[in-house]
PDB file of C-alpha atoms and ligand atoms in Angstrom:
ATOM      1  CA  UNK U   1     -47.656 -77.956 -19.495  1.00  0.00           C
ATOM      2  CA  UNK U   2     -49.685 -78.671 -22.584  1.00  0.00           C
ATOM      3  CA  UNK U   3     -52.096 -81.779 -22.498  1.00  0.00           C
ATOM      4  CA  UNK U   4     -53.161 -83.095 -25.117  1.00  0.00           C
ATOM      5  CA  UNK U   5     -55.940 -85.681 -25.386  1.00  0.00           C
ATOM      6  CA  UNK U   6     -56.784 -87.777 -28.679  1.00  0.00           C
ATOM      7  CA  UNK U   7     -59.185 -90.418 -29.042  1.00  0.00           C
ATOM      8  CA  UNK U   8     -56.679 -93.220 -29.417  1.00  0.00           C
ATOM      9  CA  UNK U   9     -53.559 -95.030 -29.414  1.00  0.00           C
ATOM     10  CA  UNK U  10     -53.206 -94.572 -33.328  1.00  0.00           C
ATOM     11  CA  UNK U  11     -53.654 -90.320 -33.016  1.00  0.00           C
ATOM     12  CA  UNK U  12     -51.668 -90.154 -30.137  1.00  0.00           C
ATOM     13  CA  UNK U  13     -48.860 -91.625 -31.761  1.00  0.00           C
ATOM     14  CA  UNK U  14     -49.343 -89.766 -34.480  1.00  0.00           C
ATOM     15  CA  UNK U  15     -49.140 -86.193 -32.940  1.00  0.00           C
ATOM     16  CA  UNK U  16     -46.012 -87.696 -30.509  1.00  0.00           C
ATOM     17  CA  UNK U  17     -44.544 -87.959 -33.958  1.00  0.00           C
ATOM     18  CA  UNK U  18     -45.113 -84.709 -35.107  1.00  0.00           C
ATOM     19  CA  UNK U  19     -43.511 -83.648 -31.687  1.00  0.00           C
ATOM     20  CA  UNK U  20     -40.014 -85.038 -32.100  1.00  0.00           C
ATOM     21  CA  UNK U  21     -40.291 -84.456 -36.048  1.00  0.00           C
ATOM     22  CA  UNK U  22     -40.452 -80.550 -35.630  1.00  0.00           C
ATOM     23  CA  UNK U  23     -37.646 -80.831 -32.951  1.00  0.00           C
ATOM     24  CA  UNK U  24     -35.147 -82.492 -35.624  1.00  0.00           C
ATOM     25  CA  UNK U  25     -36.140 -80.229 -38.644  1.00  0.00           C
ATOM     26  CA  UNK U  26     -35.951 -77.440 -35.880  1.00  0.00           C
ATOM     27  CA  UNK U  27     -32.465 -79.006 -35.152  1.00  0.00           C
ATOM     28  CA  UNK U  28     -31.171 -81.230 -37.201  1.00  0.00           C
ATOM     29  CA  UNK U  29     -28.517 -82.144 -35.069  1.00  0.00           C
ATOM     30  CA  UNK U  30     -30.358 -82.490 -31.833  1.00  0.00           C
ATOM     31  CA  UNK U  31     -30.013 -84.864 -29.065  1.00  0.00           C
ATOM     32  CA  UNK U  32     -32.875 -87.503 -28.253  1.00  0.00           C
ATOM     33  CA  UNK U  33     -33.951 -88.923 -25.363  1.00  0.00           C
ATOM     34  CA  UNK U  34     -35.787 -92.059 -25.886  1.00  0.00           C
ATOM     35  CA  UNK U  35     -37.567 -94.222 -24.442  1.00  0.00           C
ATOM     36  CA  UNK U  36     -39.032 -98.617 -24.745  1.00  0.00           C
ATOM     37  CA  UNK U  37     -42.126-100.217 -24.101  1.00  0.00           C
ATOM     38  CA  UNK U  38     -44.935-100.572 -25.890  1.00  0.00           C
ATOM     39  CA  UNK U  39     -46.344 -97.330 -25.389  1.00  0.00           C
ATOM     40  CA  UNK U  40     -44.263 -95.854 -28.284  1.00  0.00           C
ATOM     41  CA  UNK U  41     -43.353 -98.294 -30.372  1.00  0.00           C
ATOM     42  CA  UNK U  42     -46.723 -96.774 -32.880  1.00  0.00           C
ATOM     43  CA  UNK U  43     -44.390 -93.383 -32.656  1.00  0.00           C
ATOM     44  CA  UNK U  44     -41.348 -95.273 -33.714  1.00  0.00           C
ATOM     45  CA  UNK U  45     -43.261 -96.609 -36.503  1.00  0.00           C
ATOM     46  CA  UNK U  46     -44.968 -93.367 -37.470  1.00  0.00           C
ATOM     47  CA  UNK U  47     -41.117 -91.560 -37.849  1.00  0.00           C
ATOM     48  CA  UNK U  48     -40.104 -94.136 -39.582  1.00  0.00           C
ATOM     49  CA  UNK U  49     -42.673 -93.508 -42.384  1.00  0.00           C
ATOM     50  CA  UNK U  50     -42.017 -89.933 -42.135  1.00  0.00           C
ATOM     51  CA  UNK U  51     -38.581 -90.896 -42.730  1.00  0.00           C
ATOM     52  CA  UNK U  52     -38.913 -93.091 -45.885  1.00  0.00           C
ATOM     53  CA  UNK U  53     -41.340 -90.743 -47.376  1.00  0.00           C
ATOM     54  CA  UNK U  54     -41.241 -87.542 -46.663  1.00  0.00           C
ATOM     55  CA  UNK U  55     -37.349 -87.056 -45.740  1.00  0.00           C
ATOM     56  CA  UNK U  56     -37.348 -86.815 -42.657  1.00  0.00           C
ATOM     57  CA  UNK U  57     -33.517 -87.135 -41.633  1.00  0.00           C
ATOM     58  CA  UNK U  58     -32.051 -88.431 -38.583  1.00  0.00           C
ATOM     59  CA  UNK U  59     -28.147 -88.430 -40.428  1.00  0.00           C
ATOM     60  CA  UNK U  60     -27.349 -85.944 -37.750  1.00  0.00           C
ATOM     61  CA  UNK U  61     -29.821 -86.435 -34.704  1.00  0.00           C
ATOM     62  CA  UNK U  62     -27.972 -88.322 -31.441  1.00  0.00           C
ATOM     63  CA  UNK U  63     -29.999 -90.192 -29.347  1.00  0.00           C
ATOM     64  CA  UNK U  64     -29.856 -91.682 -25.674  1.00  0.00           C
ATOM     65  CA  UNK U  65     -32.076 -94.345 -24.098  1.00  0.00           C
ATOM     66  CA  UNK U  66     -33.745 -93.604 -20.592  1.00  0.00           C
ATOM     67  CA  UNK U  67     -32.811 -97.418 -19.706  1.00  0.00           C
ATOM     68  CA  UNK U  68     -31.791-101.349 -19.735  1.00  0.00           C
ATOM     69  CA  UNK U  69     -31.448-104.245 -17.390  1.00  0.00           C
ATOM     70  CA  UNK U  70     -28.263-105.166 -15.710  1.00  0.00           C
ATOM     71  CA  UNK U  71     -26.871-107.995 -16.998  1.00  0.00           C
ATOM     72  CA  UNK U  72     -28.259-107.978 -20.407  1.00  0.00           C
ATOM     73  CA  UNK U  73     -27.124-106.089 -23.860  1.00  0.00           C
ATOM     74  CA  UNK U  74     -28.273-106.756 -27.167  1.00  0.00           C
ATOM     75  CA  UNK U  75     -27.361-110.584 -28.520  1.00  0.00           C
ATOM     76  CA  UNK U  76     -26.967-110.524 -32.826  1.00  0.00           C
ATOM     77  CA  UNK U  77     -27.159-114.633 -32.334  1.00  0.00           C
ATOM     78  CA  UNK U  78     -30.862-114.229 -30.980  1.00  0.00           C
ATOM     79  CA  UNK U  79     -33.891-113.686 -32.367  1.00  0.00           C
ATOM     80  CA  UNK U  80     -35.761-110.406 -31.819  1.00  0.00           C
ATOM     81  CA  UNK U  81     -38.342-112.476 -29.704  1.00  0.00           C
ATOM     82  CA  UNK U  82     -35.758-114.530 -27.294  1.00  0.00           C
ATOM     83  CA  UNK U  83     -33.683-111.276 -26.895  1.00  0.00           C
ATOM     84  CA  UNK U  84     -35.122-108.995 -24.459  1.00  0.00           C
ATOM     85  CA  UNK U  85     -32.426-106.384 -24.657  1.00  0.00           C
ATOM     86  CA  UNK U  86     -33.842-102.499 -24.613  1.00  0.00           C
ATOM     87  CA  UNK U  87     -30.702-102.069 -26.913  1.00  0.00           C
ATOM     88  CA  UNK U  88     -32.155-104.554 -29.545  1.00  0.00           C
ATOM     89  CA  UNK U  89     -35.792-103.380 -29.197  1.00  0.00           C
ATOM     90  CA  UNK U  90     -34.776 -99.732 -30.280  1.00  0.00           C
ATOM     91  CA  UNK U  91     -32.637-101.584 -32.912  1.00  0.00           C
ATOM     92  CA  UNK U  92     -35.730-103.321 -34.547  1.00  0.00           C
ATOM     93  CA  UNK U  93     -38.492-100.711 -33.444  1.00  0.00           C
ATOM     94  CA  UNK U  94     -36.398 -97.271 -34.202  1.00  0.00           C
ATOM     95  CA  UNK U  95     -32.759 -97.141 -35.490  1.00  0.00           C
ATOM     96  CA  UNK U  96     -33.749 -99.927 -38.319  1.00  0.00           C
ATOM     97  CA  UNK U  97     -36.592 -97.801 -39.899  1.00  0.00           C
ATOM     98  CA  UNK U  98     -34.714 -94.667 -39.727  1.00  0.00           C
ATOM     99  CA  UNK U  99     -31.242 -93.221 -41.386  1.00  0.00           C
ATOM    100  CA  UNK U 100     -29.930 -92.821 -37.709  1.00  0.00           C
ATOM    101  CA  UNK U 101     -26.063 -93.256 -37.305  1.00  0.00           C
ATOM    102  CA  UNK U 102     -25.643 -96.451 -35.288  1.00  0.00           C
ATOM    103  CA  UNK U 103     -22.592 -94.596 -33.669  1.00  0.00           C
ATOM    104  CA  UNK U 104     -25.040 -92.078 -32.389  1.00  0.00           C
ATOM    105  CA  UNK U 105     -27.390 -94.287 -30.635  1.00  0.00           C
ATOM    106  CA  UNK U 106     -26.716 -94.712 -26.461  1.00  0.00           C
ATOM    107  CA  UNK U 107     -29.006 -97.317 -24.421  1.00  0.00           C
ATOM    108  CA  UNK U 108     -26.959 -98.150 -21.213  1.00  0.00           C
ATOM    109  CA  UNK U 109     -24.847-100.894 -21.367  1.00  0.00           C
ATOM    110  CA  UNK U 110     -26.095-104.000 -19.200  1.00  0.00           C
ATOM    111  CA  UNK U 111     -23.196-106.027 -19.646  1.00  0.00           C
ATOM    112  CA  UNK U 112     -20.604-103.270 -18.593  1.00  0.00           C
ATOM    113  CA  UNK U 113     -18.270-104.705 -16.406  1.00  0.00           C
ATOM    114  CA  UNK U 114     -18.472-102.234 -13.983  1.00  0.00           C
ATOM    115  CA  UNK U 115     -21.925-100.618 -13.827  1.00  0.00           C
ATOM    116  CA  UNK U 116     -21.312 -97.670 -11.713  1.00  0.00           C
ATOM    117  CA  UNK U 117     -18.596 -96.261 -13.348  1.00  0.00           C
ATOM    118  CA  UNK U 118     -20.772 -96.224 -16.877  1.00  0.00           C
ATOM    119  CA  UNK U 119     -23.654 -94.756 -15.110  1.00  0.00           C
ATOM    120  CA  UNK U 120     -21.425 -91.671 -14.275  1.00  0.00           C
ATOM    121  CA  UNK U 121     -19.889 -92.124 -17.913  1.00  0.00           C
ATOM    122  CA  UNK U 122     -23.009 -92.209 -19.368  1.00  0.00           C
ATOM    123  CA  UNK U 123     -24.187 -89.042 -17.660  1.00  0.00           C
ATOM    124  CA  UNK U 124     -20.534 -87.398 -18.567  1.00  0.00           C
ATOM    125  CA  UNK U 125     -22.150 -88.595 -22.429  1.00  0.00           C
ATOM    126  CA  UNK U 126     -24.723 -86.791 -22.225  1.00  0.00           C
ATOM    127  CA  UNK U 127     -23.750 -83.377 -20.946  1.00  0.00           C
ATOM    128  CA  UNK U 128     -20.660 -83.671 -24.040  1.00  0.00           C
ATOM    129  CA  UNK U 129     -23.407 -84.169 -26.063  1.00  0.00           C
ATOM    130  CA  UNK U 130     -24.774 -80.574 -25.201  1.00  0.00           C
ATOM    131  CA  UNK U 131     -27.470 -82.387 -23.137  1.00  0.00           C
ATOM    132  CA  UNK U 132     -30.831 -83.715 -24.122  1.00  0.00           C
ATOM    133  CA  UNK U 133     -33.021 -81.307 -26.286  1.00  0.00           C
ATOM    134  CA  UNK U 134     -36.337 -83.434 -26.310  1.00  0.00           C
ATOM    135  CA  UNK U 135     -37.104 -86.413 -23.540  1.00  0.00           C
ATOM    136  CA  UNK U 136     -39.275 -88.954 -24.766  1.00  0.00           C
ATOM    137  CA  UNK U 137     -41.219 -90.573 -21.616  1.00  0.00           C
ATOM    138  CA  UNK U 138     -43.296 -93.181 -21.126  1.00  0.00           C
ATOM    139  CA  UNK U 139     -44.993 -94.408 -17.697  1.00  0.00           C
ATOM    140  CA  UNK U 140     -44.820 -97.376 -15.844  1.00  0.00           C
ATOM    141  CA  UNK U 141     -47.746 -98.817 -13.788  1.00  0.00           C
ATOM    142  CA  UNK U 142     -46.579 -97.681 -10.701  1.00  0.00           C
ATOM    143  CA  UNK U 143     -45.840 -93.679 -11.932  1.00  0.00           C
ATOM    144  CA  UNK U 144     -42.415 -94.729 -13.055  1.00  0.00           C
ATOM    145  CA  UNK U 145     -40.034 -92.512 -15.616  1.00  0.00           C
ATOM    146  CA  UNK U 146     -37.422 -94.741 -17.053  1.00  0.00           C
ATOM    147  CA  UNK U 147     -37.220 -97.356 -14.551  1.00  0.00           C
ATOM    148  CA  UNK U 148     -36.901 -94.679 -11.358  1.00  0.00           C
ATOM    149  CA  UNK U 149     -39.054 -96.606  -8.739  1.00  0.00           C
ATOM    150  CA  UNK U 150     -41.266 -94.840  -6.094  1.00  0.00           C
ATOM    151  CA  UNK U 151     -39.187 -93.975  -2.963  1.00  0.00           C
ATOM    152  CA  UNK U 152     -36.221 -92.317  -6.070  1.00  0.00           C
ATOM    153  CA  UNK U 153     -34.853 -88.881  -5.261  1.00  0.00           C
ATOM    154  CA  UNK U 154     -36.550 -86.821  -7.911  1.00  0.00           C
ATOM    155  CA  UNK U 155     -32.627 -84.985  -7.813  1.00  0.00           C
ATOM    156  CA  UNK U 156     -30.990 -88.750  -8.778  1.00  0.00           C
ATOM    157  CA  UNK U 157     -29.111 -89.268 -11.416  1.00  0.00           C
ATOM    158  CA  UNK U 158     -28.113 -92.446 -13.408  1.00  0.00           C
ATOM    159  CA  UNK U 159     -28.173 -94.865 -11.013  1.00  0.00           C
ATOM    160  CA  UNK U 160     -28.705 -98.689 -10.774  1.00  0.00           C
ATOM    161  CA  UNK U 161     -32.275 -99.898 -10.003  1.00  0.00           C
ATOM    162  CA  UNK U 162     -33.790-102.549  -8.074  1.00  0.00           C
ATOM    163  CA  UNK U 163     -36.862-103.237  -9.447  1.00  0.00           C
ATOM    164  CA  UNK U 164     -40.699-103.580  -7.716  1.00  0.00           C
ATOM    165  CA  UNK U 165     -42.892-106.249  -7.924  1.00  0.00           C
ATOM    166  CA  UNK U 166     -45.543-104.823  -9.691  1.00  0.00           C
ATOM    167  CA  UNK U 167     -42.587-103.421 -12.459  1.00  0.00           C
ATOM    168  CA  UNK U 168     -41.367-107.263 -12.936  1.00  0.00           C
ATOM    169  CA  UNK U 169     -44.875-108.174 -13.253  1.00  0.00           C
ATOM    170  CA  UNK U 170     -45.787-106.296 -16.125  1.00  0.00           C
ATOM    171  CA  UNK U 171     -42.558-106.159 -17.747  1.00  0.00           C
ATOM    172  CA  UNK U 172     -42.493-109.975 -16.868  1.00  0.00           C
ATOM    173  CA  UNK U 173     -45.725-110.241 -19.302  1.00  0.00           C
ATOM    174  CA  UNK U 174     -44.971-107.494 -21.750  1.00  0.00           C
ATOM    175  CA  UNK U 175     -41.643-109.255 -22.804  1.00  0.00           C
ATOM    176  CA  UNK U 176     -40.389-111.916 -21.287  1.00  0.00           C
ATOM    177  CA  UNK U 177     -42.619-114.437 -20.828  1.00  0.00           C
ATOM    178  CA  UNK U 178     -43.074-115.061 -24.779  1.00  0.00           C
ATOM    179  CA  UNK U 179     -39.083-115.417 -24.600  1.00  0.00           C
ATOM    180  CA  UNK U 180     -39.271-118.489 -22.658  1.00  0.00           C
ATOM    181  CA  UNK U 181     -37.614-116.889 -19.865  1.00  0.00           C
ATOM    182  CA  UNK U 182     -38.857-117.425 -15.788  1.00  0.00           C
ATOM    183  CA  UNK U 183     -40.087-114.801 -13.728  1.00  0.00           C
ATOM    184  CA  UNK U 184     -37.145-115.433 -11.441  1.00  0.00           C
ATOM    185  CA  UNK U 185     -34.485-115.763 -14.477  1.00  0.00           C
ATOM    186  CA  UNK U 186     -35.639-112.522 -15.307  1.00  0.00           C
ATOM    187  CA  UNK U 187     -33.611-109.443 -14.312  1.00  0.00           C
ATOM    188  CA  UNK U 188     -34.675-107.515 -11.308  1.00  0.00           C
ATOM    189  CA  UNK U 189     -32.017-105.083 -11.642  1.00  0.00           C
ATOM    190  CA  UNK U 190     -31.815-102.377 -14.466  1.00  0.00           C
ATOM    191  CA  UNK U 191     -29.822 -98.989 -15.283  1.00  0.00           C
ATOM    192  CA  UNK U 192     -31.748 -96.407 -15.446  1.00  0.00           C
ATOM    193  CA  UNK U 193     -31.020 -92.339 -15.953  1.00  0.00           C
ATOM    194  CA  UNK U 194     -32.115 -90.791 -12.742  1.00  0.00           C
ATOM    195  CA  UNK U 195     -34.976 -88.120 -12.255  1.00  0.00           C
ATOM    196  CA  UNK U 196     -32.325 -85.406 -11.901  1.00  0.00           C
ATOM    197  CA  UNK U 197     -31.222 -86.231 -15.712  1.00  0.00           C
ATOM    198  CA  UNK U 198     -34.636 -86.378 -17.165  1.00  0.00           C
ATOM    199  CA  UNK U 199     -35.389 -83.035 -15.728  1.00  0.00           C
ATOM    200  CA  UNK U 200     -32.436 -81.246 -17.187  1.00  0.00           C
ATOM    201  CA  UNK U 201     -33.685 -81.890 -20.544  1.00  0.00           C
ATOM    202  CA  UNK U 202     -34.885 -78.980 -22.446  1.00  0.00           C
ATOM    203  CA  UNK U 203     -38.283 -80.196 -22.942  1.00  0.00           C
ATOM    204  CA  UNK U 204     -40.174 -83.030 -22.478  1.00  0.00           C
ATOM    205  CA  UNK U 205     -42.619 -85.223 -24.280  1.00  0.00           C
ATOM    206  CA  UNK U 206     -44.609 -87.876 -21.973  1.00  0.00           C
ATOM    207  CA  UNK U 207     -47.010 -90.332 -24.104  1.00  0.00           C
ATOM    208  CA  UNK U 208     -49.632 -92.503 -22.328  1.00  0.00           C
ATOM    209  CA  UNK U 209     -52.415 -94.524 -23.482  1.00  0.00           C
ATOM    210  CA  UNK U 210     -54.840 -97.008 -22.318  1.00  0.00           C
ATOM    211  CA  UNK U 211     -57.074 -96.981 -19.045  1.00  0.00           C
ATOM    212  CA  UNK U 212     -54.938 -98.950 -16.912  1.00  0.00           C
ATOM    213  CA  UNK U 213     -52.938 -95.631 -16.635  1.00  0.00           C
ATOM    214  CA  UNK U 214     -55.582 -93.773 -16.060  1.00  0.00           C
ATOM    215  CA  UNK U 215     -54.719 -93.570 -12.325  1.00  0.00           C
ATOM    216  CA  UNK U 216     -51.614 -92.911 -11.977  1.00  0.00           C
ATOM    217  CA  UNK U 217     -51.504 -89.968 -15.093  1.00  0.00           C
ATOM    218  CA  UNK U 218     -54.285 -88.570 -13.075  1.00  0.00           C
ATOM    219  CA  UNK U 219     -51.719 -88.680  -9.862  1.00  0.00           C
ATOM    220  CA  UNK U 220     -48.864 -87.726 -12.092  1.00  0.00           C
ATOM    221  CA  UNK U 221     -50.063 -84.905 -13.576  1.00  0.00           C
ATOM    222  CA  UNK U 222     -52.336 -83.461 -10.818  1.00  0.00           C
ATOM    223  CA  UNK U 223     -51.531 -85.190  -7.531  1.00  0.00           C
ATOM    224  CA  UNK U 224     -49.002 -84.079  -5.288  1.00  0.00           C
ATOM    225  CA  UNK U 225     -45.460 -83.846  -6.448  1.00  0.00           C
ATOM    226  CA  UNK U 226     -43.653 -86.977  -4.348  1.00  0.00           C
ATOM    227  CA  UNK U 227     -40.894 -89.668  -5.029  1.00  0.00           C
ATOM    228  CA  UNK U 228     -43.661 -92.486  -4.646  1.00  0.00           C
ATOM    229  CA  UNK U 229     -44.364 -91.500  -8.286  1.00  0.00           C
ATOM    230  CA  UNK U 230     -41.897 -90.561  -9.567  1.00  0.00           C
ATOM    231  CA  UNK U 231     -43.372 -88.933 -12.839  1.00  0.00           C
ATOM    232  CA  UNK U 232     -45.208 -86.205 -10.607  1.00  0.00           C
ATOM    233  CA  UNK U 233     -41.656 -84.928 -10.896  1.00  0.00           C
ATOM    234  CA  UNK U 234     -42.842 -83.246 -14.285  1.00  0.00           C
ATOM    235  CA  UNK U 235     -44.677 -80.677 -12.619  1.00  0.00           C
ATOM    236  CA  UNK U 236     -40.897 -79.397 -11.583  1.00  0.00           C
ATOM    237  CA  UNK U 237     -39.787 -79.085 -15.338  1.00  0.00           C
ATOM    238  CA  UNK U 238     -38.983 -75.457 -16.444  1.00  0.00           C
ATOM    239  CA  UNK U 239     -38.598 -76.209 -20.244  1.00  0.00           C
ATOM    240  CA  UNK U 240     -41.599 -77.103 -22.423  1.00  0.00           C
ATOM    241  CA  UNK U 241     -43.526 -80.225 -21.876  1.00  0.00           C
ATOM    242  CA  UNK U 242     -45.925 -81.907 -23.748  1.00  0.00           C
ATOM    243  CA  UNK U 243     -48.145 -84.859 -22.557  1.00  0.00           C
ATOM    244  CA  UNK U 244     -49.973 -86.849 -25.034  1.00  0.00           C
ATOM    245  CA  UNK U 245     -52.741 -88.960 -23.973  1.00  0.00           C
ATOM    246  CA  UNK U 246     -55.739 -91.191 -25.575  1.00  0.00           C
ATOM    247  CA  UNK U 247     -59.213 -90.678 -24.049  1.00  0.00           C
ATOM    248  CA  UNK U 248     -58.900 -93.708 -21.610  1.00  0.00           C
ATOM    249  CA  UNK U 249     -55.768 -92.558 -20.510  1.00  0.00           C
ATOM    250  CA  UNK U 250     -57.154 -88.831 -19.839  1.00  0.00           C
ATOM    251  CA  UNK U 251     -60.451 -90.395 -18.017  1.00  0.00           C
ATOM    252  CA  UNK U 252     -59.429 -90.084 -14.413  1.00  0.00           C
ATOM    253  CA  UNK U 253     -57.975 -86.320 -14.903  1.00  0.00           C
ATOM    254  CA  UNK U 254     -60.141 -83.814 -12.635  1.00  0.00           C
ATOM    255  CA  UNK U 255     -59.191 -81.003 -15.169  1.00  0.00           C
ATOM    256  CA  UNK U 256     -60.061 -82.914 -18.608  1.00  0.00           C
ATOM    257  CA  UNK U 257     -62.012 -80.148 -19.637  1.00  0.00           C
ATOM    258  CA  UNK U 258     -59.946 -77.399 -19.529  1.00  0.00           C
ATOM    259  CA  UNK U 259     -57.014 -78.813 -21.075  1.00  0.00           C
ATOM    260  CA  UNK U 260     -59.236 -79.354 -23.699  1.00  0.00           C
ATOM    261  CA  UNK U 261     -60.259 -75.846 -23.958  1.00  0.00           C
ATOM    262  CA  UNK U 262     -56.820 -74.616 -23.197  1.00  0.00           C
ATOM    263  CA  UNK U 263     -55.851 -76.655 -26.799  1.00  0.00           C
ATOM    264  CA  UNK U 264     -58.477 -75.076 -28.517  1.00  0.00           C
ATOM    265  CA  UNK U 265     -57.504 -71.606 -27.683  1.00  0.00           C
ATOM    266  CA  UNK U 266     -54.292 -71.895 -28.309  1.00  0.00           C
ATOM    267  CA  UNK U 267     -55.371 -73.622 -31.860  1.00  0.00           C
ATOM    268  CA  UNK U 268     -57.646 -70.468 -32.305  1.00  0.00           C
ATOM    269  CA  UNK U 269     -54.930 -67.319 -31.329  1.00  0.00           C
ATOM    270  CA  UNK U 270     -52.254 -70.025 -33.363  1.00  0.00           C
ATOM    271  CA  UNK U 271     -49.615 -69.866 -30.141  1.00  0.00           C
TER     272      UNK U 271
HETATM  273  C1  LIG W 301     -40.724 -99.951 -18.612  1.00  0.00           C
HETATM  274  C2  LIG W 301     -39.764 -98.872 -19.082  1.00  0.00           C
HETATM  275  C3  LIG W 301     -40.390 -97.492 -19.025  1.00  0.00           C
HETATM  276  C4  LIG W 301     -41.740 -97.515 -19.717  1.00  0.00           C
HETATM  277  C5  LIG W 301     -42.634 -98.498 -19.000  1.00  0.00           C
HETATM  278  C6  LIG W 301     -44.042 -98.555 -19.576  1.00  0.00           C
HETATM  279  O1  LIG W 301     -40.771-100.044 -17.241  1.00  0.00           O
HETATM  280  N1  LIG W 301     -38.572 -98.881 -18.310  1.00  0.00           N
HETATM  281  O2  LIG W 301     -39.524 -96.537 -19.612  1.00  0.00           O
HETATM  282  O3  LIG W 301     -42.306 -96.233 -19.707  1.00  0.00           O
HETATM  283  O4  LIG W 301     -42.029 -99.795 -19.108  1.00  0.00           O
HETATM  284  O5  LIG W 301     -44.117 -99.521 -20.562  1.00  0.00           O
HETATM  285  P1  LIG W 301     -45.335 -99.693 -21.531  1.00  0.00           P
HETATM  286  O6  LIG W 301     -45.227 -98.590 -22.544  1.00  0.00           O
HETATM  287  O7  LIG W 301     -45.112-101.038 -22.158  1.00  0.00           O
HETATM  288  O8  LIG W 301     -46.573 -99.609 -20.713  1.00  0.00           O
END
């Protein structure tokens, strides 16, 4: 696992950039997972420079989001601040900015009439796909991936969700309060891949910033491995993984040090 701290928001979404940038030049045709919130959203913007001017192409690359709330799918008649939709946000923050194929973009489908049956679709998707070459993670206040709760089989798969408190709460504030919506109007149910799909990626790239995170990347990434957070799950991951934090993100990890040294000697012996 390579840790990587920078001193802020602006450098860590800089070098998450440069992550998934070498994966599609690597690949041009390579399968994204992505993920919302506002964690990335400095990422999204960063590709979509590298796009516009330096060529960066995403004519090939397919993507699939990590998530979306039952009952809701992305409304044209809205405005991007009434519509709440994980579908529209990665319309206005990603697939906008970038020469993507709209055909090749998957978020879940909230509206489907039958949600179980596109949860195993979706998965069926995926695998056609040739499965996901690069995961895209953020992490929720309580040590969620995607929107798998504590108390989630690290082996699920896409499921539905019920959500926490804590989750509704600051989603509740994140997004939906500016849209006018109540905190009971808002959904407490989502879609969500499981743990078992993110893990079958081939590598994985987990962005955090900010010290209210602190905490719980210190119990991710160095606390037991345990369903009541469900991101300790990435010590399990065979592939490659890269975590990307800013310094007040990093300040609660016991082993800050050495990942820092471990970054410089790899810098120093190039590997
Ligand atoms: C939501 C999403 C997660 C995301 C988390 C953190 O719960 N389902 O995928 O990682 O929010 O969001 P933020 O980046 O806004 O802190």
């Amino acid at each position: 696992m390579d840790i990587i701290i920078r001193d802020d928001y602006g450098q860590m979404s800089h070098e998450a950039a440069r992550v998934i940038a070498d994966q599609i030049k690597a690949k041009p045709n390579c399968v994204l997972g992505l993920a919302t919130g506002a964690t990335p959203i400095g990422t999204y913007q960063e590709l979509g420079r590298l796009c516009k001017e330096e060529g960066l192409d995403f004519s090939q690359v397919i993507t699939f989001n990590l998530d979306e709330y039952l009952g809701v799918g992305m409304d044209p008649s809205q405005p991007y601040s009434m519509d709440q939709s994980y579908a529209r946000f990665m319309h206005e923050e990603l697939f906008s900015l970038v020469n993507i194929k709209p055909e090749n973009t998957y978020v879940p489908d909230g509206k489907a009439q039958d949600p179980v049956a596109f949860c195993r679709w979706y998965e069926e998707e995926i695998a056609k796909a040739g499965g996901i070459d690069l995961q895209l993670l953020g992490l929720g206040g309580d040590g969620h991936w995607g929107f798998n709760e504590p108390g989630t089989s690290l082996a699920s798969r896409t499921h539905i969700q019920a959500l926490t408190k804590q989750t509704l709460d600051d989603n509740y504030e994140a997004f939906y309060r500016k849209a006018g919506v109540t905190r009971d109007e808002m959904p407490h149910f989502a879609i969500t891949m499981g743990i078992g799909t993110i893990l079958d990626a081939k590598s994985i790239l987990l962005i955090v910033n900010g010290a209210k995170k602190a905490s719980v990347v210190a119990a991710s990434l160095e606390g037991p491995v345990t369903s009541q957070v469900t991101a300790s799950a990435i010590q399990l991951h065979p592939g490659s993984i890269s975590v990307i934090l800013d310094e007040p993100a990093a300040s609660a990890l016991q082993h800050a040090d050495h990942y820092r040294h471990v970054e410089q000697m790899k810098a120093r012996y190039g590997l």
